[in-house]
Amino acid sequence: LVDHLGLTKNVAMGNQQAIDRTLSKLESAVLELLSNEPLHVDSLHEASKLEMAEINSALLFLEVKGLIKNVGAANYVKR
């Protein structure tokens, strides 16, 4: 799956443009709300006005892509 999505190559190369092309609009919107400071999923929900299922889906894919990290208790940070 990772190779199929081209994630290994993109992340390993650190090519931001290649990574940006692999993000959906939803993933991009969620990623923009995150920083180096932990942000709880409920705060993401309030700030984005997205459905919780959409947020959870975006968080999952962003984590798989290595762009964010779950630091515990449903808090996320950018990597």
C-alpha atoms as one frame of an Amber mdcrd trajectory, in Angstrom:
protein
   0.000   0.000   0.000   2.754   2.440   0.919   4.625   1.774  -2.333   1.403
   1.997  -4.315   0.755   5.476  -2.928   4.358   6.486  -3.570   4.851   7.347
   0.065   8.177   5.653   0.706   9.874   7.549  -2.092   8.224  10.869  -1.266
   8.879  10.859   2.463  12.389   9.424   2.189  13.365  12.086  -0.335  11.909
  14.832   1.833  10.355  16.273  -1.306   7.640  18.611   0.008   6.038  19.093
  -3.403   5.744  15.349  -3.902   4.220  14.991  -0.452   1.765  17.820  -1.093
   0.562  16.064  -4.246  -0.253  12.951  -2.218  -2.488  14.879   0.199  -6.206
  15.188  -0.254  -7.871  18.546   0.361  -9.158  17.150   3.639  -5.686  16.017
   4.739  -4.220  19.391   3.798  -6.890  21.213   5.788  -6.248  19.133   8.902
  -2.458  19.360   8.529  -2.643  23.160   8.355  -4.300  23.240  11.784  -1.513
  21.246  13.425   1.809  22.553  14.732   4.581  21.422  17.056   2.225  21.945
  19.996  -0.142  19.056  20.766  -3.706  19.628  19.610  -6.598  17.448  20.757
  -8.883  15.894  18.171 -11.858  17.759  19.679 -10.054  21.064  19.110  -9.418
  20.026  15.499 -13.117  19.292  15.173 -14.095  22.712  16.530 -11.524  24.615
  14.472 -12.186  22.832  11.197 -15.965  22.404  11.361 -15.404  19.029   9.676
 -17.202  15.844  10.646 -15.350  13.794  13.267 -15.171  10.817  10.875 -13.453
  13.031   8.272 -10.953  14.279  10.834 -10.170  10.775  12.055  -9.696   9.566
   8.494  -7.366  12.466   7.655  -5.387  11.925  10.865  -4.950   8.239  10.061
  -3.628   8.908   6.564  -1.392  11.768   7.724   0.076   9.507  10.392   0.665
   6.701   7.868   2.364   9.222   5.585   4.657  10.186   8.462   3.558  13.819
   8.556   1.994  13.839  12.026   2.357  11.953  15.270  -0.175  10.924  17.898
   1.457  11.973  21.164  -1.179  10.297  23.291  -4.647  10.997  24.606  -5.901
  11.909  21.084  -3.383  14.757  20.749  -1.491  15.261  17.493   1.565  17.219
  16.357   3.291  17.820  13.043   6.518  15.889  12.540
